[in-house]
PDB file of C-alpha atoms in Angstrom:
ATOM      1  CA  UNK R 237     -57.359 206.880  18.716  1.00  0.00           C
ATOM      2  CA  UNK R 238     -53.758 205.129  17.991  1.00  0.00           C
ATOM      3  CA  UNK R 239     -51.160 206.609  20.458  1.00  0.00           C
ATOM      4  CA  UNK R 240     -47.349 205.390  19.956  1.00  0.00           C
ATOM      5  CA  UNK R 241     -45.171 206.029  22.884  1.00  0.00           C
ATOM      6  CA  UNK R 242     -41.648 206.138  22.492  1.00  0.00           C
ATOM      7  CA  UNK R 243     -38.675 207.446  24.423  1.00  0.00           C
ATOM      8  CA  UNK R 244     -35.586 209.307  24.341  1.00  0.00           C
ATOM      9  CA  UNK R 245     -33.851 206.186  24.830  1.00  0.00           C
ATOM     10  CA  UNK R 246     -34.079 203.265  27.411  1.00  0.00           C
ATOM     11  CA  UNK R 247     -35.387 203.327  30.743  1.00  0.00           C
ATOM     12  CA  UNK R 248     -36.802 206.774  30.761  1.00  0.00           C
ATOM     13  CA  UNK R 249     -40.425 205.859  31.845  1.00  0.00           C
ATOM     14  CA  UNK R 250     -42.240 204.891  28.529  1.00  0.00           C
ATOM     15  CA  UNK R 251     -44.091 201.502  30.338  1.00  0.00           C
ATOM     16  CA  UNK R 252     -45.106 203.381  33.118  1.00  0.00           C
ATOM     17  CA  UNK R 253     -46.547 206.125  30.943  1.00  0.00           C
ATOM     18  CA  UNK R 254     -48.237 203.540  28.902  1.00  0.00           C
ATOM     19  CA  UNK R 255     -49.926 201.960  31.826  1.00  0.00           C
ATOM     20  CA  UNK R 256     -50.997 205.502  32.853  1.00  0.00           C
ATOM     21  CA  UNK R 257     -52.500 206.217  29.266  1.00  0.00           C
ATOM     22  CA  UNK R 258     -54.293 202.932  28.785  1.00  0.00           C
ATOM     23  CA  UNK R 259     -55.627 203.471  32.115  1.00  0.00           C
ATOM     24  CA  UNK R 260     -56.531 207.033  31.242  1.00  0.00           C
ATOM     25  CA  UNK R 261     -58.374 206.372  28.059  1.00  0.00           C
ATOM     26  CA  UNK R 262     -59.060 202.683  29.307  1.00  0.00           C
ATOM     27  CA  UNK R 263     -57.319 201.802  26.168  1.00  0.00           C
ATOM     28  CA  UNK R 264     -56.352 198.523  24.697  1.00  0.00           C
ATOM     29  CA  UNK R 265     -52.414 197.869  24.818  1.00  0.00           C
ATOM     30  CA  UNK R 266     -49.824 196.299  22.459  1.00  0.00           C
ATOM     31  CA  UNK R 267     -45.978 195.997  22.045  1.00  0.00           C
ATOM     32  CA  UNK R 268     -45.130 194.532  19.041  1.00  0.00           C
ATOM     33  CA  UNK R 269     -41.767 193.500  20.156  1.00  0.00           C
ATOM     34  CA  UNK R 270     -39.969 192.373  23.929  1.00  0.00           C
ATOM     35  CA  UNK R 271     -36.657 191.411  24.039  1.00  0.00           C
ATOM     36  CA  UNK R 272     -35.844 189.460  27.157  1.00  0.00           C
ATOM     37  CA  UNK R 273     -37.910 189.387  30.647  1.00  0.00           C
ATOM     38  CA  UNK R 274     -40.414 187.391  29.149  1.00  0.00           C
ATOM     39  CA  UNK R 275     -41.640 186.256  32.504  1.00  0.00           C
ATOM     40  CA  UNK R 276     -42.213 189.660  34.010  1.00  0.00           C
ATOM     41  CA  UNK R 277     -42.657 191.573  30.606  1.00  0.00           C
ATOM     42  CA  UNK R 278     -43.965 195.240  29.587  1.00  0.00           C
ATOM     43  CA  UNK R 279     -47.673 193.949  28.914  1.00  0.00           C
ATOM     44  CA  UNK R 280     -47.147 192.095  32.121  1.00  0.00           C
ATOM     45  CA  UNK R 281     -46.096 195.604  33.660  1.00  0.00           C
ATOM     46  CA  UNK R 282     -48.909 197.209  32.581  1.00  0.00           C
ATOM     47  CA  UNK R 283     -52.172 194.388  33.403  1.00  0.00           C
ATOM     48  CA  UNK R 284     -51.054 194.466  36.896  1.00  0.00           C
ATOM     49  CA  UNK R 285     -50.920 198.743  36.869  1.00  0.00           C
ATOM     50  CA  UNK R 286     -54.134 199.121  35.486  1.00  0.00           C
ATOM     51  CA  UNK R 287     -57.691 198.566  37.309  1.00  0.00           C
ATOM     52  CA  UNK R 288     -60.373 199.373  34.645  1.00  0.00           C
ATOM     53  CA  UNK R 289     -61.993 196.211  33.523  1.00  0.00           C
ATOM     54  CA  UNK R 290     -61.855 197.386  29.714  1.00  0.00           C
ATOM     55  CA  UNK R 291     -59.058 197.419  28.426  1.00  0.00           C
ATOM     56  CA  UNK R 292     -57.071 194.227  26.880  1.00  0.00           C
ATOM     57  CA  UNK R 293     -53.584 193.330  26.681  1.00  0.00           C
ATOM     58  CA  UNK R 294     -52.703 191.946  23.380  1.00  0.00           C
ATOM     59  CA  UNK R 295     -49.269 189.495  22.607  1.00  0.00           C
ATOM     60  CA  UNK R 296     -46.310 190.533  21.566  1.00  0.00           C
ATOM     61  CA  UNK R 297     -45.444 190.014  17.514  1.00  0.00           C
ATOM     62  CA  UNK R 298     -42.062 189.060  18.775  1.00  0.00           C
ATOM     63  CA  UNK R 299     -41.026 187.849  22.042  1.00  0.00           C
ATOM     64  CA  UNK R 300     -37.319 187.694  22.011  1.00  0.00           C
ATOM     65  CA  UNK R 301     -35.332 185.887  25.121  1.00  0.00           C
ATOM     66  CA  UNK R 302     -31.949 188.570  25.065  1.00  0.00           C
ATOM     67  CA  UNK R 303     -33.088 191.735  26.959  1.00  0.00           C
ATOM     68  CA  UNK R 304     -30.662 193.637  24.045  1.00  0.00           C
ATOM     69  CA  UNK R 305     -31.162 195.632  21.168  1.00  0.00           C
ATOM     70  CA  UNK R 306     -34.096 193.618  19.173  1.00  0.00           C
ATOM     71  CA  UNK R 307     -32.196 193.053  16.247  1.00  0.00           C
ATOM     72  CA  UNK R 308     -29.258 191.145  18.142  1.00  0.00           C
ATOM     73  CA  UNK R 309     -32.259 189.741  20.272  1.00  0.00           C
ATOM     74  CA  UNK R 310     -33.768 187.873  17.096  1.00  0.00           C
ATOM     75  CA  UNK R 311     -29.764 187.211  16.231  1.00  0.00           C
ATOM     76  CA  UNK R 312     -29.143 185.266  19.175  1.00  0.00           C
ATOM     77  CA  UNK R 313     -32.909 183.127  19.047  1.00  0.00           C
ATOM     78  CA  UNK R 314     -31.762 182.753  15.530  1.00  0.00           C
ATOM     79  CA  UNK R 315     -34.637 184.693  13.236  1.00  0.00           C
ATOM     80  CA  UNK R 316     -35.254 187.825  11.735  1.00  0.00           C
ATOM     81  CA  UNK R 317     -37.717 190.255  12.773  1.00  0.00           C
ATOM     82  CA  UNK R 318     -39.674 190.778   9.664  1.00  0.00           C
ATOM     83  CA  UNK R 319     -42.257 193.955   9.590  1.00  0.00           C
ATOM     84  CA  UNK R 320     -44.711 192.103   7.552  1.00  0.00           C
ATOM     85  CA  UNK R 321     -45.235 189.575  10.185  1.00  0.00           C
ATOM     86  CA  UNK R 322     -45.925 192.506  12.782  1.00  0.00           C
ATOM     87  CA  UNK R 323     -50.137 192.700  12.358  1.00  0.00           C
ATOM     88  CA  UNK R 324     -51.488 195.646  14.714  1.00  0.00           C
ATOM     89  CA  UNK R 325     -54.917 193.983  17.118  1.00  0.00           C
ATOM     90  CA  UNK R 326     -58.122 194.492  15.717  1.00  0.00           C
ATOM     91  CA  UNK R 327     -60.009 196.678  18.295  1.00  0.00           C
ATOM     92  CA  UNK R 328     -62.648 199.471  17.850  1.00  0.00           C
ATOM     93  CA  UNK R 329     -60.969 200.781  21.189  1.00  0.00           C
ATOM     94  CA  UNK R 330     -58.310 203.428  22.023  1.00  0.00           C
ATOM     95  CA  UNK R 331     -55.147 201.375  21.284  1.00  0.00           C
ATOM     96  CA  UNK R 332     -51.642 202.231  23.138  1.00  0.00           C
ATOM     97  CA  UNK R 333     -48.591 201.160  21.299  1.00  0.00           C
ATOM     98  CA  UNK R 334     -45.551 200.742  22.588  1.00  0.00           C
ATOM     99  CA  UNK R 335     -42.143 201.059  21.085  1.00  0.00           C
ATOM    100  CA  UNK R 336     -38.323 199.899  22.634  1.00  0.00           C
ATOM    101  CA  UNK R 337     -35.839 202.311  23.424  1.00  0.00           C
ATOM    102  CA  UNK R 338     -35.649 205.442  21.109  1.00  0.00           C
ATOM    103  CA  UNK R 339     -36.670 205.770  17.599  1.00  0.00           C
ATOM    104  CA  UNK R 340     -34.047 204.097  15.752  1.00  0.00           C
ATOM    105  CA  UNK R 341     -33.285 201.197  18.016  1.00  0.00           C
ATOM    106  CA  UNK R 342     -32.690 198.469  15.310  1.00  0.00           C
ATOM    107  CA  UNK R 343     -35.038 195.959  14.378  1.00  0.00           C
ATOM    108  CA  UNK R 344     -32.733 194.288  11.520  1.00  0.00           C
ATOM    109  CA  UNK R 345     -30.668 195.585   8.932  1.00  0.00           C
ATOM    110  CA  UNK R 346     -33.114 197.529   7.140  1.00  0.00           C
ATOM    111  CA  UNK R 347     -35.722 198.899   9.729  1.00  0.00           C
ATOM    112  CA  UNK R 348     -36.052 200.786  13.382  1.00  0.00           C
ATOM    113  CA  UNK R 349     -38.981 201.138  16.053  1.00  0.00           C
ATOM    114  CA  UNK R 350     -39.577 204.643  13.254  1.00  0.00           C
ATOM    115  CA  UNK R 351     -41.003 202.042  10.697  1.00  0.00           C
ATOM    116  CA  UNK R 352     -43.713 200.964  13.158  1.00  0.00           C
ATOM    117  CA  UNK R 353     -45.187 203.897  13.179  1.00  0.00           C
ATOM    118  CA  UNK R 354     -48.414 204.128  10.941  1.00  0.00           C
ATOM    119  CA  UNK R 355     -50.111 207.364   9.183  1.00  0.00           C
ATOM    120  CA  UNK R 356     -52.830 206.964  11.826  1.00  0.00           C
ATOM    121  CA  UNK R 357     -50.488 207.189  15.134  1.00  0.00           C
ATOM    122  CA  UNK R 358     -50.153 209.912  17.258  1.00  0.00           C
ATOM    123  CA  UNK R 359     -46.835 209.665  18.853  1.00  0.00           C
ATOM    124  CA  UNK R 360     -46.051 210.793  22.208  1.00  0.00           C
ATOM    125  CA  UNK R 361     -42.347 211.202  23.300  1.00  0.00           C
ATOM    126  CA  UNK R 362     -41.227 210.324  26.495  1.00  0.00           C
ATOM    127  CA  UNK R 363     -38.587 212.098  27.849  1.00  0.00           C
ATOM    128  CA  UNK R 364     -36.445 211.885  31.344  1.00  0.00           C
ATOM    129  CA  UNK R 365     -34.309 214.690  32.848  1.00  0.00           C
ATOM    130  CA  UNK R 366     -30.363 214.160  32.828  1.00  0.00           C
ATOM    131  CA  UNK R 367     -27.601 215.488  31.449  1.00  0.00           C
ATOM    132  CA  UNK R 368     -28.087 215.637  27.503  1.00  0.00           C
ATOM    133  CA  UNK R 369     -31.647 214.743  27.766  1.00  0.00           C
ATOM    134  CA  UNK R 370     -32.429 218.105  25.844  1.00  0.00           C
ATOM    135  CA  UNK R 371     -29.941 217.034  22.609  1.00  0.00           C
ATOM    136  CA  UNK R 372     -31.543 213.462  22.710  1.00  0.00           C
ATOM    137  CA  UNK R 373     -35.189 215.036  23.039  1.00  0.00           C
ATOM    138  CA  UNK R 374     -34.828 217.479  19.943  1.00  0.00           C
ATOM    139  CA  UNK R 375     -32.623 215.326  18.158  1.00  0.00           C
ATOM    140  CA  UNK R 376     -35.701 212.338  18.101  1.00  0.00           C
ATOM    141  CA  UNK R 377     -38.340 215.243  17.298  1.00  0.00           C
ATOM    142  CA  UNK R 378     -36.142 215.857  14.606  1.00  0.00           C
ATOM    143  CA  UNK R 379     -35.999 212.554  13.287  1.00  0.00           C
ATOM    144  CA  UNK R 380     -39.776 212.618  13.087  1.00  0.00           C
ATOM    145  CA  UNK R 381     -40.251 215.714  11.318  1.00  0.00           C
ATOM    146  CA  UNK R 382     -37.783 213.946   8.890  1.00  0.00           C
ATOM    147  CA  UNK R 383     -39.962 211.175   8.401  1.00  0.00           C
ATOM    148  CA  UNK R 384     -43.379 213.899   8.289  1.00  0.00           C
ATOM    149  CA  UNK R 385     -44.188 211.902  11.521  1.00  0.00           C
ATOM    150  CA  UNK R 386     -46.208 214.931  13.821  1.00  0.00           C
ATOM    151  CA  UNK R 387     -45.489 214.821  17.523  1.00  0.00           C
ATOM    152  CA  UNK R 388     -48.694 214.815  19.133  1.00  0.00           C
ATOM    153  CA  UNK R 389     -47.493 215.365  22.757  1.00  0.00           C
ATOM    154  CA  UNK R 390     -44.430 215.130  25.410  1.00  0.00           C
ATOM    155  CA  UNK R 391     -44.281 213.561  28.574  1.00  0.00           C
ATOM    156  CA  UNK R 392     -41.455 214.132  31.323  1.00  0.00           C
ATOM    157  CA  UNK R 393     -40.400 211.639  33.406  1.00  0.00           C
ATOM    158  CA  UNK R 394     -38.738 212.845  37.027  1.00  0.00           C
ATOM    159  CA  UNK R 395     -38.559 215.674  39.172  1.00  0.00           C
ATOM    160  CA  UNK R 396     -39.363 219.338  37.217  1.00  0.00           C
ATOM    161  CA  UNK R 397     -36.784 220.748  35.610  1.00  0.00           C
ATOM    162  CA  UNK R 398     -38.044 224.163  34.262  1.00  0.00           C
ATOM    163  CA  UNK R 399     -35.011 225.214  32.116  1.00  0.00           C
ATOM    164  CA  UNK R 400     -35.021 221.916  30.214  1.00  0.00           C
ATOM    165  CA  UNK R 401     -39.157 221.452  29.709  1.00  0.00           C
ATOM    166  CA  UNK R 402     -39.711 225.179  28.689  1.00  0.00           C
ATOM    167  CA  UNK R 403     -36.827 225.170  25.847  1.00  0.00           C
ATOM    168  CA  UNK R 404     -37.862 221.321  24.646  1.00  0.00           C
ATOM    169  CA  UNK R 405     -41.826 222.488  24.514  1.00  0.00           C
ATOM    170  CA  UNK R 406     -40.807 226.039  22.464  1.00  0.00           C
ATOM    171  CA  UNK R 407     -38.322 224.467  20.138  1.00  0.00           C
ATOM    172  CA  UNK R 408     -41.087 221.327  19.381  1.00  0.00           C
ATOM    173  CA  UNK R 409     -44.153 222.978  19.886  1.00  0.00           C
ATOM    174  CA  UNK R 410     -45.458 219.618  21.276  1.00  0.00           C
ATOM    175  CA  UNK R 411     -48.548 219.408  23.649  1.00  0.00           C
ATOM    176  CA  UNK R 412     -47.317 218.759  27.344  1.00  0.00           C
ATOM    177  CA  UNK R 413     -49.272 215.965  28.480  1.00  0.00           C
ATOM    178  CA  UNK R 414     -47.830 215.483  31.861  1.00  0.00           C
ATOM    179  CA  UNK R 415     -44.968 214.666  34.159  1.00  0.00           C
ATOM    180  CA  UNK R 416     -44.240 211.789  35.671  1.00  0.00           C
ATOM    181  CA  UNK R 417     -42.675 212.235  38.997  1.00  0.00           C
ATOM    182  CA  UNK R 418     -40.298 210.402  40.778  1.00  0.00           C
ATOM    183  CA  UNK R 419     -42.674 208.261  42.872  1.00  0.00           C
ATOM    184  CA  UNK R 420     -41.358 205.971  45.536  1.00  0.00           C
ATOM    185  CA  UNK R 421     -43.483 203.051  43.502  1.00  0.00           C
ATOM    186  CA  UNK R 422     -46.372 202.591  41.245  1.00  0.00           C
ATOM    187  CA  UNK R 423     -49.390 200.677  41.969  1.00  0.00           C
ATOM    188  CA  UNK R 424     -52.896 200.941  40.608  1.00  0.00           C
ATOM    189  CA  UNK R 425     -53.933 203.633  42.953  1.00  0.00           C
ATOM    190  CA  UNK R 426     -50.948 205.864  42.092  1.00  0.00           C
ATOM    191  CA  UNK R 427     -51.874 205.076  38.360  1.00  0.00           C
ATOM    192  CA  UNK R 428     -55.232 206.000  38.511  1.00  0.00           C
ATOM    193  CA  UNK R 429     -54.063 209.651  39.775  1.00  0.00           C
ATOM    194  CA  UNK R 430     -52.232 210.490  37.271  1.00  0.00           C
ATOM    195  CA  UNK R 431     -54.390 208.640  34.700  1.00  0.00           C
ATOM    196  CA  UNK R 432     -56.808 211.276  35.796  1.00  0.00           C
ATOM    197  CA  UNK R 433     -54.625 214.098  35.920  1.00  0.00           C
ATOM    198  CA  UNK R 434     -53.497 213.573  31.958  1.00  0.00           C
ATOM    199  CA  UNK R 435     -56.942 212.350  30.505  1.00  0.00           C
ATOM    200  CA  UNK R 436     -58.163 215.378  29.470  1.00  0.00           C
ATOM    201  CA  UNK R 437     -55.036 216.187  27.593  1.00  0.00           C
ATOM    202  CA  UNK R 438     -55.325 213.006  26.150  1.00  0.00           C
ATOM    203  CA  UNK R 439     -58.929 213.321  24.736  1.00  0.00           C
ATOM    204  CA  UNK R 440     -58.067 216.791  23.710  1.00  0.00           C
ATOM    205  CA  UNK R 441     -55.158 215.356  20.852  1.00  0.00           C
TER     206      UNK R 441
END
């Protein structure tokens, strides 16, 4: 199983999430492209969440120095992100993918994180609570059903907000895999809980 995780936009939990699912399904992980905090990156983020001894960390396609939009990222190091140069890991294990920002963050002039996405992903959609979040949620389902990308499953990120989760799940129809609560840190331990608490609606996609 191929699961894509992307976001409503930036900073709304999708590395987190990640970390949980590849600990879940003690999946293999890969994000094709980082711009900036090279040093302390996503993949970075999620080896030192996860404690299962399986699951590998592959590099980036395209580590970028700007922590900015990718395709002002490449600008600035002075290339071109190219989606013929992006090769997904060979592994005959679960494999977590995951995107930047929202669905049509930028990767040049041509192509967004959307064109990453393969027949053979499911995507999951993470999505945080604030004002607005419920436009940005339906509007990115909506650009998937444009594409005749399925949405395999949502995740919330923050404290439970009823009104917003039951109108996003009806109008989508998505599987609710979870919420991600507004936890004082993460470590491995609090990883492994919820990793445990959404692996069965993982394995059930």
């Amino acid at each position: 199983m191929k699961l894509f995780i992307t976001g409503i936009g930036t900073d709304v939990g999708k590395t987190i999430a990640s970390a949980i699912i590849t600990q879940a399904l003690e999946a293999d992980y890969w994000k094709p492209i980082q711009a900036g905090d090279l040093d302390n990156s996503d993949s970075h983020k999620v080896k030192s969440q996860i404690s299962n001894p399986k699951s590998q960390i592959f590099e980036n396609s395209y580590k970028l120095n700007t922590p900015a939009s990718p395709h002002l990222a490449a600008s600035i190091d002075g290339i071109m992100i190219d989606l013929k140069k992006i090769h997904e890991p060979a592994t005959k294990n679960h494999l977590v993918i995951e995107g930047a920002g929202g669905v049509f963050v930028p990767l040049n002039n041509q192509d967004s994180i959307i064109d990453l996405i393969q027949k053979d992903y499911k995507v999951l959609l993470v999505s945080r609570h604030y004002l607005g979040s419920i436009n940005h949620t339906l509007l990115t389902f909506e650009a998937l059903k444009n594409r005749n990308i399925p949405l395999a499953g949502i995740i919330f990120s923050g404290d439970e907000n009823k009104a917003s989760e039951e109108i996003i799940l009806a109008k989508t129809k998505a599987k609710f895999i979870g919420r991600i609560e507004e936890e004082p840190y993460f470590n491995t331990n609090v990883i492994q809980q919820y990793a445990d608490d959404f692996r069965e609606n993982l394995l059930n996609l």
